[in-house]
Coordinates of C-alpha atoms in Angstrom, one line a residue:
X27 CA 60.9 -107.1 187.7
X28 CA 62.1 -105.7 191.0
X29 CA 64.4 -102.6 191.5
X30 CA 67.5 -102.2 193.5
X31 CA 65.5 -102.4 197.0
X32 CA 63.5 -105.6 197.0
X33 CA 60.4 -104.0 196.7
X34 CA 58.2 -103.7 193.0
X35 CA 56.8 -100.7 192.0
X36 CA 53.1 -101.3 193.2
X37 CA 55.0 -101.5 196.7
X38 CA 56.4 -98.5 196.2
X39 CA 53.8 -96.7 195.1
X40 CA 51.4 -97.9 197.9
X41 CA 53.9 -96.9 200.5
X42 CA 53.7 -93.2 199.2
X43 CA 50.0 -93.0 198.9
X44 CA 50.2 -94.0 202.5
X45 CA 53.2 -91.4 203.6
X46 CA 50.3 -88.9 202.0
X47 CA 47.4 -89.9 203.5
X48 CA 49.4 -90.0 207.1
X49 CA 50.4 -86.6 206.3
X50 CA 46.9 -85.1 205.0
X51 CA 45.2 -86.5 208.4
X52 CA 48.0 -84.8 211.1
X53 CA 47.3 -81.2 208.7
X54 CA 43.7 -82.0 209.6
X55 CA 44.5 -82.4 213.2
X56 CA 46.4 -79.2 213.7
X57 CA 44.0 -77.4 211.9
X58 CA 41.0 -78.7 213.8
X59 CA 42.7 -78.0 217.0
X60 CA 43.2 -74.7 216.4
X61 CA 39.6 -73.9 215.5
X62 CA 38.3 -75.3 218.4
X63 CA 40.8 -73.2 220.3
X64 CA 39.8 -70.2 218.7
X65 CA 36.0 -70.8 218.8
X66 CA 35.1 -73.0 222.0
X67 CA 31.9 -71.9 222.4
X68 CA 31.2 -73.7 219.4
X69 CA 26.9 -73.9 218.7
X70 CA 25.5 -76.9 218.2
X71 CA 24.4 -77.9 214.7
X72 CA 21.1 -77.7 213.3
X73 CA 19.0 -80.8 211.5
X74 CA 19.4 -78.5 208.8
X75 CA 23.2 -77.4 208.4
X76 CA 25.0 -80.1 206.2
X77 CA 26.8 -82.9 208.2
X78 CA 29.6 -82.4 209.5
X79 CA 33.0 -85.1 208.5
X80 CA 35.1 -87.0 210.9
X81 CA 37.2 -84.6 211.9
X82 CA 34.3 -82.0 213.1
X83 CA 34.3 -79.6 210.2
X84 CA 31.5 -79.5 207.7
X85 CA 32.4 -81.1 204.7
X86 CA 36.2 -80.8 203.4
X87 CA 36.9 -77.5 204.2
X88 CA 38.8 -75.8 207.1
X89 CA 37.4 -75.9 210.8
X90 CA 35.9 -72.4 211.8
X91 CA 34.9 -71.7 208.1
X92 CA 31.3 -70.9 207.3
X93 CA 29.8 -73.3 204.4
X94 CA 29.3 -72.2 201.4
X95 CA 25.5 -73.4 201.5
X96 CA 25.0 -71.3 204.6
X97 CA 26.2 -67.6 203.3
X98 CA 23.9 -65.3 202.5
X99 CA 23.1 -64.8 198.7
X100 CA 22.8 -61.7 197.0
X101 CA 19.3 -61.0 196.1
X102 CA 18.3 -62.6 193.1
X103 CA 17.4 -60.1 189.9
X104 CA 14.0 -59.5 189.5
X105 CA 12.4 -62.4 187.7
X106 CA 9.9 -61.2 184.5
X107 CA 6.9 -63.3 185.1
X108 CA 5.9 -65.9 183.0
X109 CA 3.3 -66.0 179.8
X110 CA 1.1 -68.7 180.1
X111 CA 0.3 -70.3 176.9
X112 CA -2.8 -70.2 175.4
X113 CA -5.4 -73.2 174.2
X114 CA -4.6 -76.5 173.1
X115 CA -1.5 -76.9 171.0
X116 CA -1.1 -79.2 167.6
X117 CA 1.2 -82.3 168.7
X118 CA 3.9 -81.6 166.5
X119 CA 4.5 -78.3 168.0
X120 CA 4.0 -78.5 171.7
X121 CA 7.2 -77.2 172.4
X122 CA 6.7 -73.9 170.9
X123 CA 4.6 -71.0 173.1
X124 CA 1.5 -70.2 172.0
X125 CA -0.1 -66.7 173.2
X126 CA -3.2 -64.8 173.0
X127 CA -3.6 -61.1 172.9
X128 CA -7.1 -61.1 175.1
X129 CA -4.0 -61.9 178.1
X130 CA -0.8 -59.9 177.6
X131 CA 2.3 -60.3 180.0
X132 CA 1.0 -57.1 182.0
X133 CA -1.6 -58.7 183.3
X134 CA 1.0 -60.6 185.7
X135 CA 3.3 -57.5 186.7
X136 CA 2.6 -54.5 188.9
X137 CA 3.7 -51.5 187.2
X138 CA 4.9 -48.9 189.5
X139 CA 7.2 -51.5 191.2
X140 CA 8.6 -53.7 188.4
X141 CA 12.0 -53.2 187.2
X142 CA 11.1 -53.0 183.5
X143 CA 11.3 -49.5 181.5
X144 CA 7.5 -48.0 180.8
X145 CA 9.1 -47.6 177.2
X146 CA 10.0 -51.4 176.8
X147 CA 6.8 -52.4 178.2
X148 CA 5.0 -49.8 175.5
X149 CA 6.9 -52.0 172.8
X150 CA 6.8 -55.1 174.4
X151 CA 3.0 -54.7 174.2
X152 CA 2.9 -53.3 170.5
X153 CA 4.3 -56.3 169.6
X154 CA 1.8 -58.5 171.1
X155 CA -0.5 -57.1 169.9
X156 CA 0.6 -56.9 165.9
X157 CA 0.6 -53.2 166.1
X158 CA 4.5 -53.4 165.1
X159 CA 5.1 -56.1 162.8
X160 CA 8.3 -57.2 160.2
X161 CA 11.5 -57.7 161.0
X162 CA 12.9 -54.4 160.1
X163 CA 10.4 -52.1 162.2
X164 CA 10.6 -54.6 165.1
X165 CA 14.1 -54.5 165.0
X166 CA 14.2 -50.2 164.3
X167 CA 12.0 -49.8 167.3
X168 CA 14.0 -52.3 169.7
X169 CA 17.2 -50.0 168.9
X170 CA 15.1 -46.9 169.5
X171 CA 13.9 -48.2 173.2
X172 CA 17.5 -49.4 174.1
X173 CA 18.8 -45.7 173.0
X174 CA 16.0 -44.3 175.5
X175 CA 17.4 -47.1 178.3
X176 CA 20.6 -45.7 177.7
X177 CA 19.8 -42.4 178.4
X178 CA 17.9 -42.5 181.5
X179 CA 20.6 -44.9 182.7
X180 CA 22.8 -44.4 185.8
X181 CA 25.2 -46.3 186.9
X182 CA 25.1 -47.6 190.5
X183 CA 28.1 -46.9 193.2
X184 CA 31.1 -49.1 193.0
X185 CA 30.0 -50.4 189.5
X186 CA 31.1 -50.6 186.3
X187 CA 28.7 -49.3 183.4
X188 CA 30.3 -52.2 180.8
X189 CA 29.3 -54.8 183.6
X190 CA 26.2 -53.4 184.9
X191 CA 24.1 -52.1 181.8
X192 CA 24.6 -55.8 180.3
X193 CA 23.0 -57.2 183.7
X194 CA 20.0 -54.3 183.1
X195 CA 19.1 -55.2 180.1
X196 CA 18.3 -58.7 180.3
X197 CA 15.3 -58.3 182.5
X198 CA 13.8 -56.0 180.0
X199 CA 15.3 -58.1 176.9
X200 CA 12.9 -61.9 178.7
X201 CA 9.7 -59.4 178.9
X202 CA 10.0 -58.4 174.6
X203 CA 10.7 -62.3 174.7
X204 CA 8.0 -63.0 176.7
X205 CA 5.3 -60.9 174.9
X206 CA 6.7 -62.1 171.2
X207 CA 9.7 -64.2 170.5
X208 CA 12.1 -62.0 169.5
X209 CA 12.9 -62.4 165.8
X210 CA 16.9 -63.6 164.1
X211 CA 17.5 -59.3 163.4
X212 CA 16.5 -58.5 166.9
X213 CA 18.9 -61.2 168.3
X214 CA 21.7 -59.6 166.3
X215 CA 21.3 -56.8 166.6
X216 CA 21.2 -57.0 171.0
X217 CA 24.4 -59.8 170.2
X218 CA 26.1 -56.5 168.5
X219 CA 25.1 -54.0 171.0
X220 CA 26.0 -56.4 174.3
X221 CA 29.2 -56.7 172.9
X222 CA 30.0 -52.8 172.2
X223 CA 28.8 -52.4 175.4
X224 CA 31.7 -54.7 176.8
X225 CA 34.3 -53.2 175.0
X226 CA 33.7 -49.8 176.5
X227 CA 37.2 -48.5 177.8
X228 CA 36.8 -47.8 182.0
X229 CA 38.5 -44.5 181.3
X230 CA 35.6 -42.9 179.8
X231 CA 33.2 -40.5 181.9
X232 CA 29.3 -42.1 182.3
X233 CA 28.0 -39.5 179.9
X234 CA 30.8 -40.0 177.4
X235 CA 30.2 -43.6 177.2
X236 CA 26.3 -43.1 176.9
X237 CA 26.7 -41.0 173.9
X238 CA 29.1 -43.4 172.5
X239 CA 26.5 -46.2 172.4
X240 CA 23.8 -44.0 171.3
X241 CA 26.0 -43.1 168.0
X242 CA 26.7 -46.8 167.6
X243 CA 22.6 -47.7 167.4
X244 CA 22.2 -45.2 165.1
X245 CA 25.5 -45.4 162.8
X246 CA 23.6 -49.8 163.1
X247 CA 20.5 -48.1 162.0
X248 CA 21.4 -46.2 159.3
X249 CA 24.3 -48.6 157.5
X250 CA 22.7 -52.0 158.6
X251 CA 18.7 -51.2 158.1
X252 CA 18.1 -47.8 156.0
X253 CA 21.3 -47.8 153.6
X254 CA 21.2 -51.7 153.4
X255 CA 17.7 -51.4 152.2
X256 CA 18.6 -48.9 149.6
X257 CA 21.7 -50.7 148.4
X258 CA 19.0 -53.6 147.7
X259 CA 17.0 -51.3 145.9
X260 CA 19.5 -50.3 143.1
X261 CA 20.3 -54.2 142.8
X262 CA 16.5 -54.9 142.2
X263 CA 16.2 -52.4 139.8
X264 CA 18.9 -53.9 137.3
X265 CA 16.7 -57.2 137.4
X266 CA 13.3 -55.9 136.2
X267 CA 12.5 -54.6 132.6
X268 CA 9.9 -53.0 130.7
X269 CA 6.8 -54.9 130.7
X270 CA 8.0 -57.0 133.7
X271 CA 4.8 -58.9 135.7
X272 CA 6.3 -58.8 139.3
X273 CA 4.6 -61.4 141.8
X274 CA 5.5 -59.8 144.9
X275 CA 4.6 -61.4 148.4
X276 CA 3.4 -60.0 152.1
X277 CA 4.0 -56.2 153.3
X278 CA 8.0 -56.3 152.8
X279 CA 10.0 -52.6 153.3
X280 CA 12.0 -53.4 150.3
X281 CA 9.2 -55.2 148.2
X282 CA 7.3 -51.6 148.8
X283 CA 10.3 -49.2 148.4
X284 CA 11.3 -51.4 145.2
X285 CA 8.6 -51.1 143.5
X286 CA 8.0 -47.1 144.4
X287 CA 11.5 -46.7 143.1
X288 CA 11.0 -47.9 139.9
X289 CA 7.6 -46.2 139.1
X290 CA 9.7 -43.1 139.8
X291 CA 12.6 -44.5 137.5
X292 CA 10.0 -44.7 134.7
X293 CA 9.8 -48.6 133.9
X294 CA 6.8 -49.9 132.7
X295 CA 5.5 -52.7 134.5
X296 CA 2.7 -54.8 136.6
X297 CA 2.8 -55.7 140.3
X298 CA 0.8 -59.2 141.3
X299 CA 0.7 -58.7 145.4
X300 CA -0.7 -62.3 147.0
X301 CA -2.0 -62.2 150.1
X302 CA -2.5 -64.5 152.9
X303 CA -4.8 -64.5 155.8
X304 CA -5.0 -63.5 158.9
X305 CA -2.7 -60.4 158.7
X306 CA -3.5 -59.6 155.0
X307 CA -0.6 -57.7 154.8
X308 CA -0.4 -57.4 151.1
X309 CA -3.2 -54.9 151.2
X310 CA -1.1 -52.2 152.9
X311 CA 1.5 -52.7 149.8
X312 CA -1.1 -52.9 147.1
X313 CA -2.6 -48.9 148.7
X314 CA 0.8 -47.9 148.7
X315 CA 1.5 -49.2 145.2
X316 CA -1.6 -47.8 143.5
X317 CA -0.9 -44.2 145.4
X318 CA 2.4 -44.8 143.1
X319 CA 0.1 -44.9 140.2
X320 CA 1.7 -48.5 139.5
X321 CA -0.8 -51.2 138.0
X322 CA -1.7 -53.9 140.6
X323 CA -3.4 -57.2 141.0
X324 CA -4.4 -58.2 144.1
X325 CA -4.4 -62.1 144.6
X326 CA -4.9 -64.7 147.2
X327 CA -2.5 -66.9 147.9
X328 CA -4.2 -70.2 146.7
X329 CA -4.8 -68.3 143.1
X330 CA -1.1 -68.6 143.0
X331 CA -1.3 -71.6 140.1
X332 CA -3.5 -69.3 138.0
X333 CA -1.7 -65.8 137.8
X334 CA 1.9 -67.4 137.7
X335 CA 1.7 -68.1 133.7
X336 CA 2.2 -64.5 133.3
X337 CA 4.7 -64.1 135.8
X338 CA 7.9 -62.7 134.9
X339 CA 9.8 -62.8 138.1
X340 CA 9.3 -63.3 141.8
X341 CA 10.7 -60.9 144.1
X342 CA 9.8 -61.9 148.3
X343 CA 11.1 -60.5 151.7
X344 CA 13.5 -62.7 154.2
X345 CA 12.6 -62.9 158.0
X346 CA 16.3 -64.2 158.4
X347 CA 18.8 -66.1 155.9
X348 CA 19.9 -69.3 157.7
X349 CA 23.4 -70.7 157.1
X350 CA 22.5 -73.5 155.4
X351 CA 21.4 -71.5 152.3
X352 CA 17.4 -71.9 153.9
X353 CA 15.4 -68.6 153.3
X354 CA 13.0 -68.4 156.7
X355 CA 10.1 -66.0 156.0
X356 CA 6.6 -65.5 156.0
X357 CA 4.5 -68.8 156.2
X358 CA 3.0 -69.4 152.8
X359 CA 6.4 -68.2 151.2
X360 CA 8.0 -72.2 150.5
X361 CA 4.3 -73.0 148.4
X362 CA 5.4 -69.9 146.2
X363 CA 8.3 -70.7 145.7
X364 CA 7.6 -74.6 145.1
X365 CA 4.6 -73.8 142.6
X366 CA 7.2 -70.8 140.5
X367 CA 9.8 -73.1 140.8
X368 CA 7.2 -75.7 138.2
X369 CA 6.5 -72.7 136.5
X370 CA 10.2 -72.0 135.2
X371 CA 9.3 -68.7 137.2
X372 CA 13.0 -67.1 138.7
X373 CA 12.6 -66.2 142.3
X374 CA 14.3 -63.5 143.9
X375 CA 15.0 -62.7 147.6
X376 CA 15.7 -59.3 149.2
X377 CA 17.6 -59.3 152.3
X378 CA 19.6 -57.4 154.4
X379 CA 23.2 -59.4 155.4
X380 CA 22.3 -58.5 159.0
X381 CA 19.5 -61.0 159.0
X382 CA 21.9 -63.7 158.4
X383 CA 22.4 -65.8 161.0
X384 CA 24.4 -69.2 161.8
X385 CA 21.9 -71.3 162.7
X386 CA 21.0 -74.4 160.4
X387 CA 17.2 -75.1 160.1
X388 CA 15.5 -77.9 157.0
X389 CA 12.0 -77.7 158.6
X390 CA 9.5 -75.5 159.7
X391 CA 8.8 -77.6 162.8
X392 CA 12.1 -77.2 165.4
X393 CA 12.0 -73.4 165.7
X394 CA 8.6 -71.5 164.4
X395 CA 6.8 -69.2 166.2
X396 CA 2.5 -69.9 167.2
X397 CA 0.5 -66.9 166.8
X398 CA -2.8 -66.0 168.2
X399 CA -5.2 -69.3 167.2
X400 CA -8.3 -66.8 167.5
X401 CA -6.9 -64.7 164.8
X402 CA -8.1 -67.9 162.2
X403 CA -11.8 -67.0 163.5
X404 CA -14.0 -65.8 160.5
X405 CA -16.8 -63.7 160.9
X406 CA -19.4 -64.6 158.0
X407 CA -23.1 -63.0 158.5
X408 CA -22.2 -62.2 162.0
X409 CA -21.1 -65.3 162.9
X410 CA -18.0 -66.9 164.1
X411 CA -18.6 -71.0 163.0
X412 CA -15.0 -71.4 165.0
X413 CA -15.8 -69.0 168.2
X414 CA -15.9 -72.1 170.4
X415 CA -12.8 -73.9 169.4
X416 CA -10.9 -74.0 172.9
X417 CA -14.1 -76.2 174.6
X418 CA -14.0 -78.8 171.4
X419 CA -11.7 -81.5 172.8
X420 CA -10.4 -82.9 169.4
X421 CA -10.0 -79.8 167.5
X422 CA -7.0 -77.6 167.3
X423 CA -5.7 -74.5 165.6
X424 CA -2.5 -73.8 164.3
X425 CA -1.4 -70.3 163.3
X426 CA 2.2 -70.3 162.6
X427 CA 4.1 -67.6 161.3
X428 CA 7.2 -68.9 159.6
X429 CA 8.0 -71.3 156.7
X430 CA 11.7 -72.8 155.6
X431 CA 12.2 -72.2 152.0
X432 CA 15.0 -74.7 151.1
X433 CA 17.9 -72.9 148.4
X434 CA 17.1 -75.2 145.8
X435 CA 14.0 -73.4 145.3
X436 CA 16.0 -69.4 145.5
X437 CA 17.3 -68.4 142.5
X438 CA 19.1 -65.1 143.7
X439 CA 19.6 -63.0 146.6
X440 CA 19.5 -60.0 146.7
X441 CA 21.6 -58.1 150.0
X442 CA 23.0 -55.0 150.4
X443 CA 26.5 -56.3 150.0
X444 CA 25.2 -57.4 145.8
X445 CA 23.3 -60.3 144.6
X446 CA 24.4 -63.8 146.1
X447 CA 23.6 -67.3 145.4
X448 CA 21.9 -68.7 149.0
X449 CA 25.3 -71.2 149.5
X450 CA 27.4 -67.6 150.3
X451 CA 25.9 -67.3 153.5
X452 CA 28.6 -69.2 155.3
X453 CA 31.0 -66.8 153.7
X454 CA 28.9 -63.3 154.1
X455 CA 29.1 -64.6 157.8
X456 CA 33.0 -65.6 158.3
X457 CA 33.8 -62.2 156.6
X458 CA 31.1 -60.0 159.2
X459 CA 33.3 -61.9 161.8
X460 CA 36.7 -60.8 160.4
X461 CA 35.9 -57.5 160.1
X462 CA 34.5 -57.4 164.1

C-alpha cells in the first residue's frame, strides 16, 4: 500500500536517512575546515596515536580535539602489593588464598614511603599472625584503627572530606585484606562506616566532622558489639537450669561471658568445652571458666559421641548468620551439630544481628578462608613427621577455618534483638535496612 505521493514507506524512509547522512557529512566539512584553519601547522601523526577517519580527525570526534587515549591520567593510587600464596593447594579450593605467616605482606612494601597507616599495618600484621583472632576483637580493633585514621586525617585542598576519606581508606582496607580476609562483621561494619562517612553534611568544619565519626564508631561499638553481647547474655541465662551439662564450643566472647554470668547468678551447673586443633582455643575458655570456680571438662572434638549422652544443651558462637538461615562458624562446628542433632541434644547459637549478612552460602567450599598449612605440623619427641610437606609432590594440606552449618541442624538463636528461629534472618535484615 502506497500513500498519497507514489512512493511506499521504505522509499520514504530511505530518502530521509539519506537527507541525514548528506547533512552529517557537510557538518563534518565545516568543522574540519575550520580546524585546519586554526591549527595549520598541524604535526604529523605518530605510528602510535590512533588512526585517524576520513575526514582527518582521529576517530569521531571534532577536528583540533585531543583524544581521549592521548590525555594525561591522573596518577593512579598507590597499589598495596600483592600476597603470594603459599604451598600447594587442595583441588577443590584453588580459588581461595592460602598464606603463611613465615612471609607477611610487609615483606613486599617499603615502610617509610608507603601510603598505609603504621597503625593499620600493626593490625594488619596481628592478624596474620593469630595474635587477634574472633570475629568480635577483629572487628573492635578494625573500628579502633579507623578512629586513629580519622584523627590524624587532613583533608587535602580543593577536596571534600566525604569524598576523599572514602578514597583513603581503601588502600589501607586491601592491605587488612591482604594479610587476612577480612571476616562478614568487619565487612559491615566498614559498609556502615563508608556510608556515614558519605552522608556527612559539606557545611560542617574538618574537625566537627572528625568528631562526628569518631562518636558514631563508638556509639557501633558499644550498641552493636558490647551491649549486643550482653543482651545475649540475659537471653542465655533463661535457657539453662540447675544441673544443666553445657557443651560449649571454641573461645567465643559470649560462650565465656555466659557462662561467668551465670556462676555469678548462682546456678548450678557443668561446662563440657571441646576443643579442636591447631588454635585450641577452648583452653583459653576452660582457664577462664575454672578461675570462675565453674566445673569443667575439657574434651576433644572427636570425643564428641561419648560426652554428648549427658548433654543437656549446646550453646556455640556464630562467625556470621547467612541469609539463608546457614550458621557459618568455626570449622568443626556442622559435625557438632550433626552428631547433637542424633542425640536429641537442643543446640543453641549466640549471635550478634550485626553479623548477619545477605549473602546465601549451602557449602563450605565457595567462600572459606585457607589458613597457615604448617600450623597442622605436630611435634612428637622432637620431631615434625610432616616438616617436609611442600617438596612431597602428591601430598597436600588443608587448614580451613570455616564450616556451613545448615538451619535444620539450629534449634535457636540467640541475638541481641531475642531468640530467633534461623529462617528470621531475611526479616532481622529488611528491618536493619528500614531503620537506615
Amino acid at each position: 500500500e502506497k500513500p498519497t505521493g507514489g512512493k511506499s514507506k521504505a522509499e520514504l524512509r530511505a530518502e530521509r536517512r539519506a537527507k541525514q547522512e548528506a547533512e552529517r557529512a557537510q557538518k563534518q566539512a565545516k568543522k574540519a575546515e575550520l580546524g585546519q584553519a586554526a591549527a595549520p601547522a598541524k604535526p604529523r601523526l605518530t605510528p602510535t596515536e590512533p588512526p585517524s577517519g576520513k575526514d582527518g580527525t582521529a576517530g569521531r570526534g571534532p577536528a583540533g580535539r585531543t583524544p581521549v587515549s592521548a590525555l594525561p591520567r591522573p596518577p593512579l593510587c598507590p597499589a598495596v602489593p600483592l600476597r603470594q600464596d603459599y604451598g600447594t593447594k587442595v583441588n577443590l579450593f584453588s580459588h581461595l588464598h592460602q598464606y603463611s605467616r613465615k612471609k607477611p605482606l610487609t615483606q613486599q612494601m617499603s615502610i617509610p614511603s608507603t601510603v598505609i597507616h603504621p597503625a593499620v599495618v600493626r593490625l594488619g600484621l596481628q592478624y596474620s599472625q593469630g595474635i587477634i583472632n574472633g570475629s568480635n576483637a577483629r572487628c573492635i580493633a578494625l573500628l579502633e584503627v579507623f578512629k586513629q585514621l580519622i584523627r590524624d586525617y587532613s583533608t587535602p585542598p580543593n577536596e571534600e572530606l566525604s569524598r576523599d576519606l572514602v578514597a583513603k581508606l581503601k588502600p589501607h582496607i586491601s592491605f587488612l585484606n591482604q594479610c587476612r580476609p577480612l571476616s562478614v562483621s568487619m565487612g559491615n561494619a566498614i559498609k556502615f562506616l563508608k556510608k556515614e562517612i558519605s552522608c556527612l553534611p559539606d557545611t560542617l568544619r574538618e574537625e566537627e566532622a572528625k568528631e562526628k565519626l569518631q562518636g558514631t564508631i563508638d556509639s557501633y561499638l558499644r550498641e552493636k558489639i558490647l551491649l549486643a553481647a550482653e543482651a545475649i547474655l540475659r537471653s542465655a541465662f533463661e535457657k539453662i537450669n540447675d544441673n544443666d551439662v553445657i557443651l560449649v564450643y571454641g573461645w567465643e566472647r559470649v560462650v565465656r561471658g555466659g557462662g561467668q554470668s551465670l556462676a555469678v547468678k548462682g546456678r548450678a551447673f557443668r561446662v563440657i568445652v571441646v576443643d579442636s586443633r591447631p588454635r585450641l582455643e577452648g583452653r583459653e575458655t576452660l582457664r577462664r571458666l575454672v578461675r570462675r570456680g565453674i566445673h569443667c571438662t575439657y574434651v576433644m572434638i572427636n570425643a564428641i559421641s561419648y560426652v554428648l549422652p549427658e548433654v543437656s544443651k549446646v550453646l556455640l558462637g556464630a562467625h556470621a548468620l547467612l541469609a539463608n538461615g546457614s550458621v557459618m562458624s568455626r570449622v568443626g562446628t556442622s559435625q557438632i551439630a550433626l552428631v547433637s542433632k542424633a542425640y536429641n541434644v537442643p543446640v543453641l547459637v549466640c549471635c550478634e544481628t550485626y553479623k548477619f549478612c545477605e549473602r546465601v552460602q549451602t557449602d563450605s567450599f565457595v567462600s572459606n578462608e585457607l589458613d597457615d598449612p604448617d600450623d597442622l605440623i605436630v611435634l612428637r619427641k622432637g620431631q615434625a613427621p610432616l616438616g617436609g610437606w611442600a617438596e612431597n609432590k602428591s601430598l597436600r594440606l588443608l587448614n580451613l577455618v570455616y564450616d556451613v552449618t545448615p538451619p535444620d541442624l539450629v534449634d535457636l538463636v540467640i541475638t541481641d534483638l531475642g531468640m530467633i528461629p534461623c529462617t528470621s534472618v531475611p526479616v532481622v535484615l529488611r528491618v536493619k535496612n528500614v531503620d537506615q
